[in-house]
N, CA, C and O atoms as a GROMACS GRO file, in nm:
protein
  300
    1MET      N    1   0.074  -0.067  -0.005
    1MET     CA    2   0.012   0.036   0.004
    1MET      C    3   0.121   0.139   0.047
    1MET      O    4   0.215   0.172   0.120
    2LYS      N    5   0.030   0.167  -0.061
    2LYS     CA    6   0.113   0.346  -0.073
    2LYS      C    7   0.102   0.433   0.018
    2LYS      O    8  -0.002   0.496   0.036
    3GLN      N    9   0.210   0.447   0.087
    3GLN     CA   10   0.149   0.566   0.219
    3GLN      C   11   0.079   0.690   0.184
    3GLN      O   12   0.002   0.739   0.268
    4GLU      N   13   0.102   0.765   0.030
    4GLU     CA   14  -0.070   0.826   0.035
    4GLU      C   15  -0.154   0.804   0.084
    4GLU      O   16  -0.239   0.881   0.129
    5TYR      N   17  -0.148   0.666   0.088
    5TYR     CA   18  -0.306   0.640   0.015
    5TYR      C   19  -0.340   0.606   0.142
    5TYR      O   20  -0.463   0.610   0.154
    6LYS      N   21  -0.290   0.577   0.232
    6LYS     CA   22  -0.298   0.577   0.400
    6LYS      C   23  -0.429   0.561   0.489
    6LYS      O   24  -0.490   0.472   0.548
    7LYS      N   25  -0.441   0.732   0.461
    7LYS     CA   26  -0.593   0.764   0.539
    7LYS      C   27  -0.655   0.730   0.452
    7LYS      O   28  -0.732   0.658   0.515
    8TYR      N   29  -0.693   0.719   0.334
    8TYR     CA   30  -0.795   0.629   0.292
    8TYR      C   31  -0.826   0.518   0.331
    8TYR      O   32  -0.942   0.497   0.365
    9TYR      N   33  -0.719   0.409   0.338
    9TYR     CA   34  -0.740   0.285   0.445
    9TYR      C   35  -0.814   0.331   0.574
    9TYR      O   36  -0.915   0.269   0.606
   10GLU      N   37  -0.783   0.408   0.631
   10GLU     CA   38  -0.831   0.452   0.786
   10GLU      C   39  -0.980   0.436   0.780
   10GLU      O   40  -1.064   0.361   0.831
   11GLN      N   41  -0.979   0.570   0.670
   11GLN     CA   42  -1.115   0.620   0.709
   11GLN      C   43  -1.207   0.471   0.635
   11GLN      O   44  -1.322   0.454   0.675
   12PHE      N   45  -1.156   0.384   0.543
   12PHE     CA   46  -1.245   0.263   0.490
   12PHE      C   47  -1.217   0.239   0.635
   12PHE      O   48  -1.302   0.292   0.707
   13GLY      N   49  -1.143   0.190   0.686
   13GLY     CA   50  -1.164   0.084   0.833
   13GLY      C   51  -1.266   0.152   0.942
   13GLY      O   52  -1.344   0.085   1.011
   14LEU      N   53  -1.256   0.267   0.944
   14LEU     CA   54  -1.356   0.331   1.023
   14LEU      C   55  -1.496   0.355   1.014
   14LEU      O   56  -1.560   0.382   1.115
   15ASN      N   57  -1.568   0.345   0.863
   15ASN     CA   58  -1.709   0.284   0.828
   15ASN      C   59  -1.762   0.136   0.814
   15ASN      O   60  -1.876   0.093   0.796
   16VAL      N   61  -1.610   0.055   0.832
   16VAL     CA   62  -1.603  -0.067   0.836
   16VAL      C   63  -1.689  -0.090   0.928
   16VAL      O   64  -1.791  -0.154   0.901
   17VAL      N   65  -1.650  -0.021   1.114
   17VAL     CA   66  -1.635  -0.049   1.256
   17VAL      C   67  -1.781   0.026   1.262
   17VAL      O   68  -1.886  -0.037   1.253
   18PHE      N   69  -1.776   0.181   1.281
   18PHE     CA   70  -1.877   0.176   1.285
   18PHE      C   71  -2.002   0.126   1.235
   18PHE      O   72  -2.099   0.091   1.303
   19TYR      N   73  -1.990   0.125   1.076
   19TYR     CA   74  -2.141  -0.011   1.038
   19TYR      C   75  -2.161  -0.143   1.141
   19TYR      O   76  -2.263  -0.194   1.187
   20ARG      N   77  -2.008  -0.178   1.156
   20ARG     CA   78  -2.022  -0.307   1.174
   20ARG      C   79  -2.067  -0.335   1.353
   20ARG      O   80  -2.084  -0.444   1.407
   21LYS      N   81  -2.080  -0.162   1.431
   21LYS     CA   82  -2.069  -0.139   1.594
   21LYS      C   83  -2.243  -0.104   1.554
   21LYS      O   84  -2.320  -0.172   1.622
   22LYS      N   85  -2.295  -0.031   1.478
   22LYS     CA   86  -2.391   0.023   1.469
   22LYS      C   87  -2.448  -0.092   1.422
   22LYS      O   88  -2.532  -0.041   1.348
   23LYS      N   89  -2.470  -0.252   1.406
   23LYS     CA   90  -2.547  -0.364   1.388
   23LYS      C   91  -2.583  -0.461   1.483
   23LYS      O   92  -2.672  -0.543   1.503
   24ARG      N   93  -2.418  -0.396   1.564
   24ARG     CA   94  -2.389  -0.513   1.768
   24ARG      C   95  -2.298  -0.620   1.684
   24ARG      O   96  -2.273  -0.729   1.736
   25LEU      N   97  -2.262  -0.597   1.586
   25LEU     CA   98  -2.169  -0.715   1.576
   25LEU      C   99  -2.026  -0.672   1.656
   25LEU      O  100  -1.980  -0.563   1.687
   26THR      N  101  -1.962  -0.863   1.681
   26THR     CA  102  -1.824  -0.809   1.681
   26THR      C  103  -1.786  -0.921   1.614
   26THR      O  104  -1.850  -1.019   1.577
   27GLN      N  105  -1.585  -0.864   1.597
   27GLN     CA  106  -1.536  -0.834   1.481
   27GLN      C  107  -1.564  -1.011   1.487
   27GLN      O  108  -1.633  -1.024   1.385
   28MET      N  109  -1.556  -1.098   1.524
   28MET     CA  110  -1.595  -1.249   1.530
   28MET      C  111  -1.657  -1.325   1.460
   28MET      O  112  -1.633  -1.437   1.416
   29LYS      N  113  -1.810  -1.202   1.445
   29LYS     CA  114  -1.934  -1.232   1.429
   29LYS      C  115  -1.941  -1.189   1.336
   29LYS      O  116  -1.995  -1.274   1.265
   30LEU      N  117  -1.915  -1.075   1.261
   30LEU     CA  118  -1.836  -1.028   1.144
   30LEU      C  119  -1.836  -1.123   1.036
   30LEU      O  120  -1.903  -1.177   0.947
   31ALA      N  121  -1.683  -1.112   1.112
   31ALA     CA  122  -1.590  -1.282   1.042
   31ALA      C  123  -1.635  -1.389   1.003
   31ALA      O  124  -1.563  -1.460   0.932
   32GLU      N  125  -1.739  -1.422   1.031
   32GLU     CA  126  -1.784  -1.546   1.054
   32GLU      C  127  -1.911  -1.513   0.976
   32GLU      O  128  -1.864  -1.535   0.865
   33MET      N  129  -2.019  -1.482   0.956
   33MET     CA  130  -2.112  -1.390   0.852
   33MET      C  131  -2.008  -1.404   0.775
   33MET      O  132  -2.002  -1.517   0.727
   34ALA      N  133  -1.859  -1.279   0.719
   34ALA     CA  134  -1.867  -1.306   0.576
   34ALA      C  135  -1.762  -1.383   0.560
   34ALA      O  136  -1.685  -1.355   0.468
   35ASP      N  137  -1.731  -1.503   0.649
   35ASP     CA  138  -1.679  -1.584   0.562
   35ASP      C  139  -1.517  -1.566   0.556
   35ASP      O  140  -1.429  -1.630   0.498
   36ILE      N  141  -1.514  -1.426   0.657
   36ILE     CA  142  -1.337  -1.445   0.639
   36ILE      C  143  -1.285  -1.434   0.754
   36ILE      O  144  -1.373  -1.439   0.840
   37ASP      N  145  -1.154  -1.418   0.809
   37ASP     CA  146  -1.098  -1.434   0.909
   37ASP      C  147  -1.067  -1.332   1.017
   37ASP      O  148  -1.005  -1.236   0.972
   38ARG      N  149  -1.081  -1.328   1.090
   38ARG     CA  150  -1.199  -1.227   1.261
   38ARG      C  151  -1.033  -1.080   1.132
   38ARG      O  152  -1.040  -0.980   1.060
   39SER      N  153  -0.886  -1.201   1.201
   39SER     CA  154  -0.766  -1.145   1.249
   39SER      C  155  -0.827  -1.022   1.080
   39SER      O  156  -0.829  -0.901   1.103
   40HIS      N  157  -0.859  -1.059   0.968
   40HIS     CA  158  -0.901  -0.976   0.899
   40HIS      C  159  -0.910  -0.857   0.875
   40HIS      O  160  -0.844  -0.775   0.811
   41ILE      N  161  -1.034  -0.857   0.956
   41ILE     CA  162  -1.124  -0.753   0.996
   41ILE      C  163  -1.075  -0.718   1.068
   41ILE      O  164  -1.132  -0.610   1.050
   42SER      N  165  -0.976  -0.685   1.196
   42SER     CA  166  -0.952  -0.678   1.224
   42SER      C  167  -0.869  -0.577   1.118
   42SER      O  168  -0.913  -0.463   1.100
   43ALA      N  169  -0.761  -0.615   1.055
   43ALA     CA  170  -0.649  -0.481   0.980
   43ALA      C  171  -0.682  -0.477   0.863
   43ALA      O  172  -0.594  -0.513   0.785
   44ILE      N  173  -0.847  -0.424   0.789
   44ILE     CA  174  -0.926  -0.412   0.777
   44ILE      C  175  -0.980  -0.265   0.835
   44ILE      O  176  -1.002  -0.160   0.776
   45GLU      N  177  -0.995  -0.306   0.997
   45GLU     CA  178  -1.046  -0.183   1.040
   45GLU      C  179  -0.948  -0.099   1.076
   45GLU      O  180  -0.966   0.012   1.026
   46LEU      N  181  -0.839  -0.108   1.152
   46LEU     CA  182  -0.680  -0.072   1.137
   46LEU      C  183  -0.638  -0.031   1.054
   46LEU      O  184  -0.517  -0.009   1.059
   47GLY      N  185  -0.735   0.016   0.891
   47GLY     CA  186  -0.645   0.086   0.757
   47GLY      C  187  -0.507  -0.031   0.746
   47GLY      O  188  -0.407   0.022   0.694
   48ASN      N  189  -0.485  -0.211   0.795
   48ASN     CA  190  -0.380  -0.173   0.714
   48ASN      C  191  -0.361  -0.306   0.577
   48ASN      O  192  -0.261  -0.359   0.529
   49VAL      N  193  -0.452  -0.315   0.560
   49VAL     CA  194  -0.477  -0.369   0.434
   49VAL      C  195  -0.540  -0.331   0.306
   49VAL      O  196  -0.661  -0.320   0.324
   50GLY      N  197  -0.515  -0.313   0.213
   50GLY     CA  198  -0.645  -0.370   0.114
   50GLY      C  199  -0.744  -0.478   0.100
   50GLY      O  200  -0.744  -0.584   0.163
   51VAL      N  201  -0.836  -0.437   0.005
   51VAL     CA  202  -0.973  -0.500   0.089
   51VAL      C  203  -1.039  -0.504  -0.101
   51VAL      O  204  -1.070  -0.412  -0.178
   52SER      N  205  -1.037  -0.666  -0.119
   52SER     CA  206  -1.104  -0.743  -0.287
   52SER      C  207  -1.225  -0.680  -0.306
   52SER      O  208  -1.283  -0.645  -0.203
   53PHE      N  209  -1.275  -0.658  -0.407
   53PHE     CA  210  -1.420  -0.679  -0.424
   53PHE      C  211  -1.505  -0.725  -0.365
   53PHE      O  212  -1.600  -0.674  -0.305
   54ASP      N  213  -1.470  -0.840  -0.382
   54ASP     CA  214  -1.517  -0.953  -0.338
   54ASP      C  215  -1.633  -0.948  -0.140
   54ASP      O  216  -1.749  -0.976  -0.109
   55VAL      N  217  -1.504  -0.894  -0.058
   55VAL     CA  218  -1.499  -0.901   0.028
   55VAL      C  219  -1.549  -0.752   0.096
   55VAL      O  220  -1.579  -0.738   0.215
   56ILE      N  221  -1.551  -0.637  -0.013
   56ILE     CA  222  -1.666  -0.581  -0.040
   56ILE      C  223  -1.770  -0.591  -0.016
   56ILE      O  224  -1.822  -0.526   0.074
   57PHE      N  225  -1.831  -0.672  -0.087
   57PHE     CA  226  -1.964  -0.664  -0.124
   57PHE      C  227  -2.000  -0.780   0.016
   57PHE      O  228  -2.098  -0.782   0.090
   58LYS      N  229  -1.928  -0.832   0.014
   58LYS     CA  230  -2.007  -0.975   0.154
   58LYS      C  231  -2.019  -0.874   0.269
   58LYS      O  232  -2.125  -0.857   0.331
   59LEU      N  233  -1.909  -0.810   0.293
   59LEU     CA  234  -2.006  -0.682   0.432
   59LEU      C  235  -2.029  -0.612   0.371
   59LEU      O  236  -1.940  -0.530   0.392
   60CYS      N  237  -2.111  -0.556   0.272
   60CYS     CA  238  -2.206  -0.491   0.290
   60CYS      C  239  -2.314  -0.568   0.234
   60CYS      O  240  -2.426  -0.526   0.261
   61GLU      N  241  -2.305  -0.676   0.158
   61GLU     CA  242  -2.461  -0.779   0.228
   61GLU      C  243  -2.448  -0.758   0.392
   61GLU      O  244  -2.483  -0.657   0.452
   62VAL      N  245  -2.398  -0.857   0.440
   62VAL     CA  246  -2.361  -0.873   0.547
   62VAL      C  247  -2.452  -0.728   0.620
   62VAL      O  248  -2.567  -0.715   0.662
   63LEU      N  249  -2.369  -0.662   0.610
   63LEU     CA  250  -2.364  -0.532   0.752
   63LEU      C  251  -2.512  -0.451   0.676
   63LEU      O  252  -2.559  -0.368   0.753
   64GLU      N  253  -2.576  -0.460   0.565
   64GLU     CA  254  -2.704  -0.450   0.498
   64GLU      C  255  -2.661  -0.253   0.443
   64GLU      O  256  -2.750  -0.168   0.453
   65ILE      N  257  -2.548  -0.222   0.401
   65ILE     CA  258  -2.507  -0.150   0.318
   65ILE      C  259  -2.478  -0.087   0.205
   65ILE      O  260  -2.363  -0.117   0.174
   66THR      N  261  -2.515  -0.033   0.146
   66THR     CA  262  -2.444  -0.022   0.005
   66THR      C  263  -2.254   0.007   0.030
   66THR      O  264  -2.188   0.041   0.128
   67PRO      N  265  -2.219  -0.030  -0.121
   67PRO     CA  266  -2.075  -0.040  -0.066
   67PRO      C  267  -2.017   0.156  -0.133
   67PRO      O  268  -1.902   0.198  -0.142
   68LYS      N  269  -2.129   0.221  -0.162
   68LYS     CA  270  -2.107   0.383  -0.152
   68LYS      C  271  -2.115   0.423   0.019
   68LYS      O  272  -2.076   0.534   0.052
   69GLN      N  273  -2.164   0.334   0.115
   69GLN     CA  274  -2.188   0.447   0.238
   69GLN      C  275  -2.009   0.349   0.274
   69GLN      O  276  -1.929   0.411   0.344
   70LEU      N  277  -1.992   0.294   0.254
   70LEU     CA  278  -1.817   0.219   0.309
   70LEU      C  279  -1.740   0.336   0.195
   70LEU      O  280  -1.646   0.400   0.243
   71PHE      N  281  -1.757   0.348   0.129
   71PHE     CA  282  -1.682   0.478   0.088
   71PHE      C  283  -1.671   0.638   0.084
   71PHE      O  284  -1.576   0.710   0.055
   72ASP      N  285  -1.827   0.676   0.131
   72ASP     CA  286  -1.863   0.779   0.194
   72ASP      C  287  -1.765   0.809   0.356
   72ASP      O  288  -1.778   0.753   0.466
   73PHE      N  289  -1.664   0.927   0.309
   73PHE     CA  290  -1.576   0.937   0.389
   73PHE      C  291  -1.522   1.048   0.475
   73PHE      O  292  -1.431   1.119   0.434
   74ARG      N  293  -1.576   1.064   0.593
   74ARG     CA  294  -1.605   1.238   0.641
   74ARG      C  295  -1.468   1.243   0.629
   74ARG      O  296  -1.378   1.160   0.626
   75GLU      N  297  -1.482   1.440   0.617
   75GLU     CA  298  -1.342   1.537   0.637
   75GLU      C  299  -1.305   1.552   0.820
   75GLU      O  300  -1.209   1.618   0.859
   0.00000   0.00000   0.00000
């Protein structure tokens, strides 16, 4: 990941945290529902990894949101 984009990864991760908590899900439960490892959820939320479209779409399905909502970064 390029350092110049790190803030976007972090903002994306914060949105995942926001919508996960809004649904009252733990990282473990979200990981189970999205069929990915809990440590991967943690890395996404911290902005430490990039995310494939497949994972984005699955997270949106589980969180009952649109991809646009995950990319709606607050200033």
